[in-house]
C-alpha cells in the first residue's frame, strides 16, 4: 500500500513540475552577513554540545564530566563544534548558521549556594575581549570560524553587554564581586565601584522598562552604559569578535539596556563591519508589547520573535490556543514588525521548557518544526530538538546532546525544508496568506513574485478534514509533498487556481512549492536598515537583472557598487537624515517599495538628557524634541520619550538616554504631552555641542512657557 502510493507519486513528479537548475543565488551565499532569511540557525549551548578537547576542561568544583549536575561545566567546546561541522552533521541537516554561547571569558567562581552554580552558559562575563578558556583559545575560535565558512555555515556569537556576573552590594566576597577586566587589565568590581561602572539601584521588579534597565537583572552587576569606559570597552570588545570573522550577533537582555545606547552601539557595529544582529526581549505567553515592536523597528537590531514562539507553543504543544489564533499572530506580527522576515522564529530555547515533553506526542513537535521552517522570519532550532530532547526549566532544558544520529524524523524534516529557504524565495521573503482555516487546520501560502509555497497542517490527532474549495497561486500541475510523505502528506493537483479536494488526515502535514521565473524586480530583504551616508547596504531579492539599473532611497539615487540578479550593493546616498522607502528599477520595471530605511545624520553618540523642575499634571509626561532627525525634527509626534523619572533621577527631574549625531551643535526643548495635548517649554532653545564619540550628559532646568 505504502509503496503503491510512492510509485504513483514519483510517476506524477516531473509531469508539470520541473525543478529549475539551481546555481546559487548571491543573496543566499554564506558570505552574506546582513541577510539570514535564507538560513536556518541552530542554537548551541557550547558547554553541552560536544567535548572535542578534554584537555581544556575545568577542574574541581567547576566541572562534572558526567554532566549529571547541570550547573557545572560539562566539557563541551569549540573543538567539539568543529568536529561536528567537519563530519557534516549540520550540512547534512541543511543548517547554515550556528548560534553559540557567549564566547568571552567568564567568572571562575562557583557560587556557594546549594547548587554550586558555575558560568558554563557564558552569560557571566569577566573580560569581553578574551575567550572563555574552557571553550578554547582564540586559535580554536579562528579554526571554528574557518571550519564553518568552509562548509558555507555562518557563526553567530551570543553577547551580553548588560552585566558582568552575580554580585551582592553588601558582600564583596560574594562570587567574583562582578569584577571585570579589559583584555587582562583589571578595571573594577561591583562593591567599592569608584569607577562608576555599575548601577547600584537594587534588583528590578520588572514593573517598567526603566526599572528593568537601570536596576540589576536578578543579581547581575548591571553596567552603566553612560560611563565612557563601559561604552568604549563594549564597542571595542564587539569589534574584537567582528574582526575575527563572526557573521552575526545575538544580543542578550536588550530589554534591560538603554535603547539610546544600543542604537548608538549598533550604528558603530554597522560602521565597522555590518552583521545581522538580533536581540533577546523576552515575552511571556500572550504578551504583546508595543515597546518590543518599537525596538525591532527603530534600534537597528532584529529581535527573537517571542510572539511567534509563545503562540506556536500554545497551539501545538499546550493546546491552549487554536489555529485561528496562530493565523492571527501571523497577521498581527506582520503589521507590528516593519521587517517581519528579519525576526528570528523559534519554538524553544535555553530559557524555556523544552518543546517536547516526556510522553508528549512527537507529531506536535514535528508540526511545530515544519511551521517554523516554512513561516516568515529567520528560523532557529535549539540543539537536541532533532532528538526530541525533553527538560523543563533551567538547567534541565540544557542537558548534554544525547546523540548525533541522522535518522530521526525531525532531523529529516529539517533536511528537507532548510535548503528550500535558499532555493525558493517564497520561503525566505514571501508574504503569508491564509487559504483554509478552522480550529485544527491551517493552510497558508507564501508568495514572492511568482514563487509560491503552500503548507497544510492538521493538528488534530483525531479528525481529518476534506479540503474543498482550497485556492492557491501555484501554477497548474501536480505537486509532490517536499517532506516525502514523512508526515503523511500527499501529492496535490492544481488547476486554474483550484486545488483538487483532498482529505487532510489527522496529524497530516504537506508542503508543496514552485520556484517561479521571478522575471520582474522584487526586493525581499535590505540589510542593515539604518546607517549614515556612504555606508554599504545590501539589497536582496529576485529579478534585478544582470545590467545595472537604479536604486532609489525616496527620490534620491544611490551609487551602485555591484549589481546581480538577486543582489545589489549600494552606498547610502547623502540624503537629509530621515526615513526613505527603497526601490529598484530597471528597463522601466520598478520593484516593491521596501519601507522606512533610516538615514542617520552621522556617527552617533549616546547623550543623557536631564531636565529639572518639570512638574506635570496627572496623565502628562515629559518628552524631548529638537532640530535633528534623531530628535524628531521639532515634531511633537516624533518627540523622544516618555522620559524617565524614577531610578537615575526622581520626579520632577526627568532623564532619557538618546542616540544623537556626534559633533553637532544641537538645539532642543522639552515638552509636556498628554495625548495630543502638547506644551512646549518657553524661552530660547537649549543648545549643546555633542562629543565627537562616546557618551555625554546635558542637564538643564525646565523653562516655564
Ligand atoms: C537571557 C539569557 O538567555 C539567559 O540565559 C541569561 O541567563 C540571561 N539573559 C542573563 O544573561
Ligand atoms: C520649533 C522651533 O523651531 C523652535 O525653535 C521652537 O522653540 C519650538 N518650535 C517651540 O516653539
Ligand atoms: Ca573540553
Ligand atoms: Ca541594565
PDB file of N, CA and C in Angstrom, residues 175-221:
ATOM      1  N   UNK A 175      30.909  35.522  45.208  1.00  0.00           N
ATOM      2  CA  UNK A 175      31.367  35.114  43.869  1.00  0.00           C
ATOM      3  C   UNK A 175      32.619  35.910  43.490  1.00  0.00           C
ATOM      4  N   UNK A 176      32.610  36.581  42.330  1.00  0.00           N
ATOM      5  CA  UNK A 176      33.779  37.401  41.958  1.00  0.00           C
ATOM      6  C   UNK A 176      33.471  38.882  42.055  1.00  0.00           C
ATOM      7  N   UNK A 177      32.394  39.214  42.796  1.00  0.00           N
ATOM      8  CA  UNK A 177      32.046  40.616  43.020  1.00  0.00           C
ATOM      9  C   UNK A 177      31.856  41.354  41.690  1.00  0.00           C
ATOM     10  N   UNK A 178      31.389  40.631  40.677  1.00  0.00           N
ATOM     11  CA  UNK A 178      31.104  41.269  39.385  1.00  0.00           C
ATOM     12  C   UNK A 178      32.331  41.864  38.702  1.00  0.00           C
ATOM     13  N   UNK A 179      33.501  41.390  39.074  1.00  0.00           N
ATOM     14  CA  UNK A 179      34.737  42.021  38.573  1.00  0.00           C
ATOM     15  C   UNK A 179      34.838  41.951  37.053  1.00  0.00           C
ATOM     16  N   UNK A 180      35.428  42.988  36.470  1.00  0.00           N
ATOM     17  CA  UNK A 180      35.677  42.924  35.023  1.00  0.00           C
ATOM     18  C   UNK A 180      37.028  43.490  34.678  1.00  0.00           C
ATOM     19  N   UNK A 181      37.550  42.962  33.572  1.00  0.00           N
ATOM     20  CA  UNK A 181      38.867  43.341  33.079  1.00  0.00           C
ATOM     21  C   UNK A 181      38.749  43.698  31.615  1.00  0.00           C
ATOM     22  N   UNK A 182      39.713  44.504  31.175  1.00  0.00           N
ATOM     23  CA  UNK A 182      39.782  44.899  29.774  1.00  0.00           C
ATOM     24  C   UNK A 182      41.025  44.264  29.180  1.00  0.00           C
ATOM     25  N   UNK A 183      40.838  43.171  28.458  1.00  0.00           N
ATOM     26  CA  UNK A 183      41.947  42.429  27.866  1.00  0.00           C
ATOM     27  C   UNK A 183      43.031  42.158  28.898  1.00  0.00           C
ATOM     28  N   UNK A 184      42.585  41.649  30.047  1.00  0.00           N
ATOM     29  CA  UNK A 184      43.518  41.239  31.091  1.00  0.00           C
ATOM     30  C   UNK A 184      43.860  42.314  32.105  1.00  0.00           C
ATOM     31  N   UNK A 185      43.456  43.567  31.845  1.00  0.00           N
ATOM     32  CA  UNK A 185      43.750  44.641  32.794  1.00  0.00           C
ATOM     33  C   UNK A 185      42.526  44.873  33.675  1.00  0.00           C
ATOM     34  N   UNK A 186      42.681  44.660  34.977  1.00  0.00           N
ATOM     35  CA  UNK A 186      41.563  44.798  35.899  1.00  0.00           C
ATOM     36  C   UNK A 186      41.005  46.225  35.876  1.00  0.00           C
ATOM     37  N   UNK A 187      39.694  46.338  35.736  1.00  0.00           N
ATOM     38  CA  UNK A 187      39.065  47.661  35.692  1.00  0.00           C
ATOM     39  C   UNK A 187      38.333  47.995  36.975  1.00  0.00           C
ATOM     40  N   UNK A 188      37.614  47.026  37.537  1.00  0.00           N
ATOM     41  CA  UNK A 188      36.855  47.321  38.743  1.00  0.00           C
ATOM     42  C   UNK A 188      35.921  46.181  39.092  1.00  0.00           C
ATOM     43  N   UNK A 189      35.213  46.360  40.206  1.00  0.00           N
ATOM     44  CA  UNK A 189      34.270  45.352  40.662  1.00  0.00           C
ATOM     45  C   UNK A 189      33.036  46.060  41.202  1.00  0.00           C
ATOM     46  N   UNK A 190      32.062  45.268  41.660  1.00  0.00           N
ATOM     47  CA  UNK A 190      30.751  45.841  41.956  1.00  0.00           C
ATOM     48  C   UNK A 190      30.735  46.685  43.230  1.00  0.00           C
ATOM     49  N   UNK A 191      31.211  46.140  44.336  1.00  0.00           N
ATOM     50  CA  UNK A 191      31.241  46.980  45.536  1.00  0.00           C
ATOM     51  C   UNK A 191      32.470  47.892  45.445  1.00  0.00           C
ATOM     52  N   UNK A 192      32.425  48.991  46.167  1.00  0.00           N
ATOM     53  CA  UNK A 192      33.508  49.984  46.089  1.00  0.00           C
ATOM     54  C   UNK A 192      33.789  50.349  44.620  1.00  0.00           C
ATOM     55  N   UNK A 193      32.718  50.695  43.929  1.00  0.00           N
ATOM     56  CA  UNK A 193      32.761  50.931  42.474  1.00  0.00           C
ATOM     57  C   UNK A 193      33.218  52.366  42.205  1.00  0.00           C
ATOM     58  N   UNK A 194      34.490  52.626  42.451  1.00  0.00           N
ATOM     59  CA  UNK A 194      34.985  54.001  42.316  1.00  0.00           C
ATOM     60  C   UNK A 194      34.925  54.489  40.864  1.00  0.00           C
ATOM     61  N   UNK A 195      34.972  53.573  39.917  1.00  0.00           N
ATOM     62  CA  UNK A 195      34.912  53.962  38.505  1.00  0.00           C
ATOM     63  C   UNK A 195      33.522  54.283  38.009  1.00  0.00           C
ATOM     64  N   UNK A 196      32.496  54.052  38.855  1.00  0.00           N
ATOM     65  CA  UNK A 196      31.108  54.300  38.450  1.00  0.00           C
ATOM     66  C   UNK A 196      30.737  53.471  37.206  1.00  0.00           C
ATOM     67  N   UNK A 197      31.202  52.222  37.209  1.00  0.00           N
ATOM     68  CA  UNK A 197      30.946  51.348  36.068  1.00  0.00           C
ATOM     69  C   UNK A 197      29.563  50.686  36.135  1.00  0.00           C
ATOM     70  N   UNK A 198      29.016  50.579  37.346  1.00  0.00           N
ATOM     71  CA  UNK A 198      27.806  49.778  37.535  1.00  0.00           C
ATOM     72  C   UNK A 198      26.676  50.598  38.149  1.00  0.00           C
ATOM     73  N   UNK A 199      25.452  50.116  37.953  1.00  0.00           N
ATOM     74  CA  UNK A 199      24.300  50.670  38.668  1.00  0.00           C
ATOM     75  C   UNK A 199      24.239  50.077  40.073  1.00  0.00           C
ATOM     76  N   UNK A 200      23.786  50.895  41.000  1.00  0.00           N
ATOM     77  CA  UNK A 200      23.643  50.425  42.387  1.00  0.00           C
ATOM     78  C   UNK A 200      22.246  50.764  42.869  1.00  0.00           C
ATOM     79  N   UNK A 201      21.278  50.275  42.146  1.00  0.00           N
ATOM     80  CA  UNK A 201      19.884  50.636  42.422  1.00  0.00           C
ATOM     81  C   UNK A 201      19.045  49.434  42.835  1.00  0.00           C
ATOM     82  N   UNK A 202      19.715  48.351  43.277  1.00  0.00           N
ATOM     83  CA  UNK A 202      18.986  47.150  43.667  1.00  0.00           C
ATOM     84  C   UNK A 202      18.521  46.361  42.456  1.00  0.00           C
ATOM     85  N   UNK A 203      17.765  45.303  42.737  1.00  0.00           N
ATOM     86  CA  UNK A 203      17.296  44.424  41.664  1.00  0.00           C
ATOM     87  C   UNK A 203      15.971  44.908  41.098  1.00  0.00           C
ATOM     88  N   UNK A 204      15.734  44.605  39.825  1.00  0.00           N
ATOM     89  CA  UNK A 204      14.481  45.048  39.213  1.00  0.00           C
ATOM     90  C   UNK A 204      13.314  44.152  39.640  1.00  0.00           C
ATOM     91  N   UNK A 205      12.136  44.786  39.745  1.00  0.00           N
ATOM     92  CA  UNK A 205      10.902  44.005  39.933  1.00  0.00           C
ATOM     93  C   UNK A 205      10.196  43.832  38.577  1.00  0.00           C
ATOM     94  N   UNK A 206      10.846  44.204  37.510  1.00  0.00           N
ATOM     95  CA  UNK A 206      10.336  44.051  36.140  1.00  0.00           C
ATOM     96  C   UNK A 206       9.069  44.866  35.878  1.00  0.00           C
ATOM     97  N   UNK A 207       8.768  45.863  36.746  1.00  0.00           N
ATOM     98  CA  UNK A 207       7.490  46.569  36.611  1.00  0.00           C
ATOM     99  C   UNK A 207       7.458  47.514  35.423  1.00  0.00           C
ATOM    100  N   UNK A 208       8.581  48.134  35.087  1.00  0.00           N
ATOM    101  CA  UNK A 208       8.620  49.067  33.951  1.00  0.00           C
ATOM    102  C   UNK A 208       9.925  48.860  33.191  1.00  0.00           C
ATOM    103  N   UNK A 209       9.967  49.418  31.984  1.00  0.00           N
ATOM    104  CA  UNK A 209      11.208  49.358  31.202  1.00  0.00           C
ATOM    105  C   UNK A 209      12.323  50.069  31.971  1.00  0.00           C
ATOM    106  N   UNK A 210      11.998  51.223  32.554  1.00  0.00           N
ATOM    107  CA  UNK A 210      13.016  51.975  33.288  1.00  0.00           C
ATOM    108  C   UNK A 210      13.579  51.139  34.433  1.00  0.00           C
ATOM    109  N   UNK A 211      12.702  50.526  35.188  1.00  0.00           N
ATOM    110  CA  UNK A 211      13.130  49.723  36.331  1.00  0.00           C
ATOM    111  C   UNK A 211      14.021  48.563  35.866  1.00  0.00           C
ATOM    112  N   UNK A 212      13.614  47.922  34.788  1.00  0.00           N
ATOM    113  CA  UNK A 212      14.372  46.781  34.276  1.00  0.00           C
ATOM    114  C   UNK A 212      15.692  47.172  33.639  1.00  0.00           C
ATOM    115  N   UNK A 213      15.807  48.448  33.241  1.00  0.00           N
ATOM    116  CA  UNK A 213      17.030  48.892  32.570  1.00  0.00           C
ATOM    117  C   UNK A 213      18.102  49.313  33.569  1.00  0.00           C
ATOM    118  N   UNK A 214      17.690  50.077  34.577  1.00  0.00           N
ATOM    119  CA  UNK A 214      18.671  50.729  35.449  1.00  0.00           C
ATOM    120  C   UNK A 214      18.805  50.064  36.817  1.00  0.00           C
ATOM    121  N   UNK A 215      18.055  48.976  37.044  1.00  0.00           N
ATOM    122  CA  UNK A 215      18.307  48.152  38.233  1.00  0.00           C
ATOM    123  C   UNK A 215      18.865  46.822  37.756  1.00  0.00           C
ATOM    124  N   UNK A 216      19.355  46.017  38.685  1.00  0.00           N
ATOM    125  CA  UNK A 216      20.011  44.765  38.304  1.00  0.00           C
ATOM    126  C   UNK A 216      18.995  43.730  37.830  1.00  0.00           C
ATOM    127  N   UNK A 217      19.371  43.005  36.787  1.00  0.00           N
ATOM    128  CA  UNK A 217      18.622  41.848  36.314  1.00  0.00           C
ATOM    129  C   UNK A 217      19.028  40.690  37.223  1.00  0.00           C
ATOM    130  N   UNK A 218      18.103  40.195  37.989  1.00  0.00           N
ATOM    131  CA  UNK A 218      18.419  39.248  39.072  1.00  0.00           C
ATOM    132  C   UNK A 218      19.512  39.900  39.935  1.00  0.00           C
ATOM    133  N   UNK A 219      20.619  39.184  40.156  1.00  0.00           N
ATOM    134  CA  UNK A 219      21.679  39.778  40.986  1.00  0.00           C
ATOM    135  C   UNK A 219      22.908  40.112  40.148  1.00  0.00           C
ATOM    136  N   UNK A 220      22.696  40.333  38.854  1.00  0.00           N
ATOM    137  CA  UNK A 220      23.840  40.537  37.965  1.00  0.00           C
ATOM    138  C   UNK A 220      24.325  41.985  38.018  1.00  0.00           C
ATOM    139  N   UNK A 221      25.625  42.178  38.174  1.00  0.00           N
ATOM    140  CA  UNK A 221      26.216  43.518  38.267  1.00  0.00           C
ATOM    141  C   UNK A 221      25.938  44.267  36.967  1.00  0.00           C
TER     142      UNK A 221
END
